[in-house]
mmCIF file of C-alpha atoms in Angstrom:
data_model
loop_
_atom_site.group_PDB
_atom_site.id
_atom_site.type_symbol
_atom_site.label_atom_id
_atom_site.label_comp_id
_atom_site.label_asym_id
_atom_site.label_seq_id
_atom_site.Cartn_x
_atom_site.Cartn_y
_atom_site.Cartn_z
ATOM 1 C CA UNK E 1 34.732 -41.024 57.629
ATOM 2 C CA UNK E 2 33.966 -44.541 56.373
ATOM 3 C CA UNK E 3 32.493 -44.664 52.894
ATOM 4 C CA UNK E 4 31.534 -47.656 50.749
ATOM 5 C CA UNK E 5 30.907 -47.326 47.008
ATOM 6 C CA UNK E 6 28.972 -49.316 44.452
ATOM 7 C CA UNK E 7 30.134 -49.501 40.859
ATOM 8 C CA UNK E 8 28.306 -46.838 38.900
ATOM 9 C CA UNK E 9 29.546 -43.671 40.625
ATOM 10 C CA UNK E 10 33.183 -44.788 40.330
ATOM 11 C CA UNK E 11 32.684 -45.652 36.647
ATOM 12 C CA UNK E 12 31.056 -42.290 35.916
ATOM 13 C CA UNK E 13 33.749 -40.372 37.727
ATOM 14 C CA UNK E 14 36.448 -42.192 35.832
ATOM 15 C CA UNK E 15 34.623 -41.358 32.513
ATOM 16 C CA UNK E 16 34.654 -37.653 33.303
ATOM 17 C CA UNK E 17 38.175 -37.621 34.724
ATOM 18 C CA UNK E 18 37.111 -36.852 38.266
ATOM 19 C CA UNK E 19 37.734 -40.036 40.289
ATOM 20 C CA UNK E 20 39.976 -38.032 42.597
ATOM 21 C CA UNK E 21 36.928 -36.216 43.974
ATOM 22 C CA UNK E 22 36.100 -39.274 46.114
ATOM 23 C CA UNK E 23 39.471 -39.069 47.807
ATOM 24 C CA UNK E 24 39.209 -35.320 48.256
ATOM 25 C CA UNK E 25 35.773 -35.593 49.821
ATOM 26 C CA UNK E 26 36.000 -38.851 51.809
ATOM 27 C CA UNK E 27 39.674 -39.923 52.052
ATOM 28 C CA UNK E 28 39.638 -43.670 51.786
ATOM 29 C CA UNK E 29 36.821 -45.403 49.975
ATOM 30 C CA UNK E 30 36.054 -49.061 50.440
ATOM 31 C CA UNK E 31 34.603 -51.236 47.715
ATOM 32 C CA UNK E 32 33.540 -54.816 47.997
ATOM 33 C CA UNK E 33 35.267 -57.532 45.905
ATOM 34 C CA UNK E 34 32.459 -57.830 43.411
ATOM 35 C CA UNK E 35 32.442 -53.998 42.739
ATOM 36 C CA UNK E 36 36.225 -54.303 42.090
ATOM 37 C CA UNK E 37 35.534 -57.172 39.661
ATOM 38 C CA UNK E 38 32.843 -55.252 37.864
ATOM 39 C CA UNK E 39 35.056 -52.202 37.540
ATOM 40 C CA UNK E 40 37.970 -54.295 36.387
ATOM 41 C CA UNK E 41 36.007 -55.637 33.398
ATOM 42 C CA UNK E 42 37.303 -52.515 31.646
ATOM 43 C CA UNK E 43 41.163 -52.290 31.480
ATOM 44 C CA UNK E 44 41.315 -48.495 31.775
ATOM 45 C CA UNK E 45 39.164 -48.659 35.001
ATOM 46 C CA UNK E 46 41.270 -51.474 36.455
ATOM 47 C CA UNK E 47 44.486 -49.469 35.787
ATOM 48 C CA UNK E 48 43.033 -46.435 37.555
ATOM 49 C CA UNK E 49 41.770 -48.441 40.491
ATOM 50 C CA UNK E 50 44.993 -50.262 40.937
ATOM 51 C CA UNK E 51 46.830 -46.958 40.993
ATOM 52 C CA UNK E 52 44.643 -45.486 43.768
ATOM 53 C CA UNK E 53 45.989 -46.397 47.190
ATOM 54 C CA UNK E 54 42.910 -44.783 48.743
ATOM 55 C CA UNK E 55 40.423 -47.218 47.188
ATOM 56 C CA UNK E 56 40.506 -50.353 49.243
ATOM 57 C CA UNK E 57 38.924 -53.681 48.375
ATOM 58 C CA UNK E 58 37.198 -55.477 51.262
ATOM 59 C CA UNK E 59 35.537 -58.856 51.349
ATOM 60 C CA UNK E 60 31.987 -59.118 52.661
ATOM 61 C CA UNK E 61 31.571 -61.551 55.554
ATOM 62 C CA UNK E 62 27.844 -62.371 55.464
ATOM 63 C CA UNK E 63 27.527 -64.268 52.176
ATOM 64 C CA UNK E 64 23.989 -65.411 53.031
ATOM 65 C CA UNK E 65 22.834 -61.765 53.358
ATOM 66 C CA UNK E 66 24.413 -61.065 49.975
ATOM 67 C CA UNK E 67 22.702 -64.056 48.411
ATOM 68 C CA UNK E 68 19.286 -62.899 49.766
ATOM 69 C CA UNK E 69 19.837 -59.402 48.255
ATOM 70 C CA UNK E 70 20.943 -61.011 44.954
ATOM 71 C CA UNK E 71 17.334 -62.106 44.453
ATOM 72 C CA UNK E 72 16.456 -58.408 43.805
ATOM 73 C CA UNK E 73 19.800 -56.569 43.121
ATOM 74 C CA UNK E 74 22.897 -57.121 41.112
ATOM 75 C CA UNK E 75 25.989 -58.543 42.797
ATOM 76 C CA UNK E 76 27.853 -55.300 43.268
ATOM 77 C CA UNK E 77 24.904 -53.508 44.813
ATOM 78 C CA UNK E 78 24.225 -56.446 47.089
ATOM 79 C CA UNK E 79 27.780 -56.607 48.366
ATOM 80 C CA UNK E 80 28.059 -52.819 48.738
ATOM 81 C CA UNK E 81 24.926 -52.710 50.870
ATOM 82 C CA UNK E 82 26.006 -55.622 53.126
ATOM 83 C CA UNK E 83 29.602 -54.220 53.441
ATOM 84 C CA UNK E 84 28.190 -50.871 54.412
ATOM 85 C CA UNK E 85 26.080 -52.539 57.097
ATOM 86 C CA UNK E 86 28.983 -54.729 58.289
ATOM 87 C CA UNK E 87 31.359 -51.769 58.361
ATOM 88 C CA UNK E 88 28.806 -49.318 59.939
ATOM 89 C CA UNK E 89 29.716 -46.953 57.072
ATOM 90 C CA UNK E 90 28.956 -43.297 57.269
ATOM 91 C CA UNK E 91 27.772 -43.316 53.701
ATOM 92 C CA UNK E 92 27.056 -45.738 50.896
ATOM 93 C CA UNK E 93 27.593 -44.305 47.428
ATOM 94 C CA UNK E 94 24.981 -45.789 45.146
ATOM 95 C CA UNK E 95 22.903 -44.542 42.257
ATOM 96 C CA UNK E 96 20.522 -47.305 41.170
ATOM 97 C CA UNK E 97 17.025 -46.628 42.320
ATOM 98 C CA UNK E 98 16.248 -50.130 43.634
ATOM 99 C CA UNK E 99 19.540 -50.366 45.465
ATOM 100 C CA UNK E 100 19.040 -46.943 47.047
ATOM 101 C CA UNK E 101 15.581 -47.994 48.243
ATOM 102 C CA UNK E 102 16.916 -51.209 49.847
ATOM 103 C CA UNK E 103 19.848 -49.334 51.436
ATOM 104 C CA UNK E 104 17.525 -46.689 52.920
ATOM 105 C CA UNK E 105 15.177 -49.375 54.218
ATOM 106 C CA UNK E 106 18.203 -50.831 56.027
ATOM 107 C CA UNK E 107 18.977 -47.474 57.670
ATOM 108 C CA UNK E 108 22.061 -46.662 55.536
ATOM 109 C CA UNK E 109 22.852 -43.076 54.660
ATOM 110 C CA UNK E 110 23.279 -42.788 50.919
ATOM 111 C CA UNK E 111 24.746 -40.404 48.437
ATOM 112 C CA UNK E 112 24.880 -40.758 44.638
ATOM 113 C CA UNK E 113 26.945 -39.334 41.853
ATOM 114 C CA UNK E 114 24.972 -36.034 41.858
ATOM 115 C CA UNK E 115 25.479 -35.721 45.586
ATOM 116 C CA UNK E 116 29.165 -36.322 45.216
ATOM 117 C CA UNK E 117 29.466 -33.700 42.495
ATOM 118 C CA UNK E 118 27.389 -31.207 44.474
ATOM 119 C CA UNK E 119 29.613 -31.744 47.584
ATOM 120 C CA UNK E 120 32.734 -31.329 45.408
ATOM 121 C CA UNK E 121 31.484 -27.989 44.027
ATOM 122 C CA UNK E 122 30.441 -26.686 47.415
ATOM 123 C CA UNK E 123 33.863 -27.715 48.875
ATOM 124 C CA UNK E 124 35.694 -25.925 46.050
ATOM 125 C CA UNK E 125 37.143 -29.080 44.430
ATOM 126 C CA UNK E 126 35.549 -28.211 41.127
ATOM 127 C CA UNK E 127 34.890 -24.664 39.819
ATOM 128 C CA UNK E 128 31.859 -25.431 37.670
ATOM 129 C CA UNK E 129 29.316 -28.284 37.864
ATOM 130 C CA UNK E 130 27.334 -27.600 34.741
ATOM 131 C CA UNK E 131 29.967 -28.762 32.202
ATOM 132 C CA UNK E 132 30.403 -32.019 34.097
ATOM 133 C CA UNK E 133 26.648 -32.672 34.206
ATOM 134 C CA UNK E 134 26.419 -31.887 30.539
ATOM 135 C CA UNK E 135 29.208 -34.394 29.681
ATOM 136 C CA UNK E 136 27.515 -37.041 31.840
ATOM 137 C CA UNK E 137 24.192 -36.483 30.069
ATOM 138 C CA UNK E 138 25.282 -35.922 26.482
ATOM 139 C CA UNK E 139 28.335 -38.116 26.219
ATOM 140 C CA UNK E 140 27.811 -40.878 28.756
ATOM 141 C CA UNK E 141 24.062 -41.199 28.802
ATOM 142 C CA UNK E 142 23.509 -40.426 32.470
ATOM 143 C CA UNK E 143 19.797 -39.831 32.977
ATOM 144 C CA UNK E 144 18.556 -36.913 35.022
ATOM 145 C CA UNK E 145 15.291 -34.967 34.763
ATOM 146 C CA UNK E 146 15.440 -31.348 33.627
ATOM 147 C CA UNK E 147 13.826 -30.299 36.899
ATOM 148 C CA UNK E 148 16.553 -32.050 38.978
ATOM 149 C CA UNK E 149 19.327 -30.665 36.665
ATOM 150 C CA UNK E 150 18.062 -27.141 37.138
ATOM 151 C CA UNK E 151 17.595 -27.588 40.863
ATOM 152 C CA UNK E 152 21.125 -28.899 41.342
ATOM 153 C CA UNK E 153 22.632 -26.045 39.438
ATOM 154 C CA UNK E 154 20.614 -23.481 41.381
ATOM 155 C CA UNK E 155 21.680 -25.204 44.615
ATOM 156 C CA UNK E 156 25.397 -24.609 43.746
ATOM 157 C CA UNK E 157 24.878 -21.144 42.417
ATOM 158 C CA UNK E 158 25.186 -21.839 38.652
#
């Protein structure tokens, strides 16, 4: 399975100590150079990335397409979307609303942090999802509506 990731999901998984879920669910994960640079702004993230042989950095070929998307998206999102198109990725992991909308308009299949965590719970890679969601919300500032929070937990039997 070919999966491309934007910055935010990787950052959030590192913050809750669950970066390994990406490897367990998808095997290798590709990130564009700009996403690597954004993640590397924080030394602890750079150290973790550099120690993961399953996260591969790939350069985007179509710089003009990236420049066009840069008019409405940040650099990491733009490169992730174009790399997902160029690579014919099975999934693009992205959370930001505007980036998700652009990706969907381009026919890309997307999954976000909540989708990754839900898949991990259903696959048995985590025993409980609620504590992780609570840490994301209370300690990291991840925003999720109460309705979605409750629906996700019901969906995984918690």
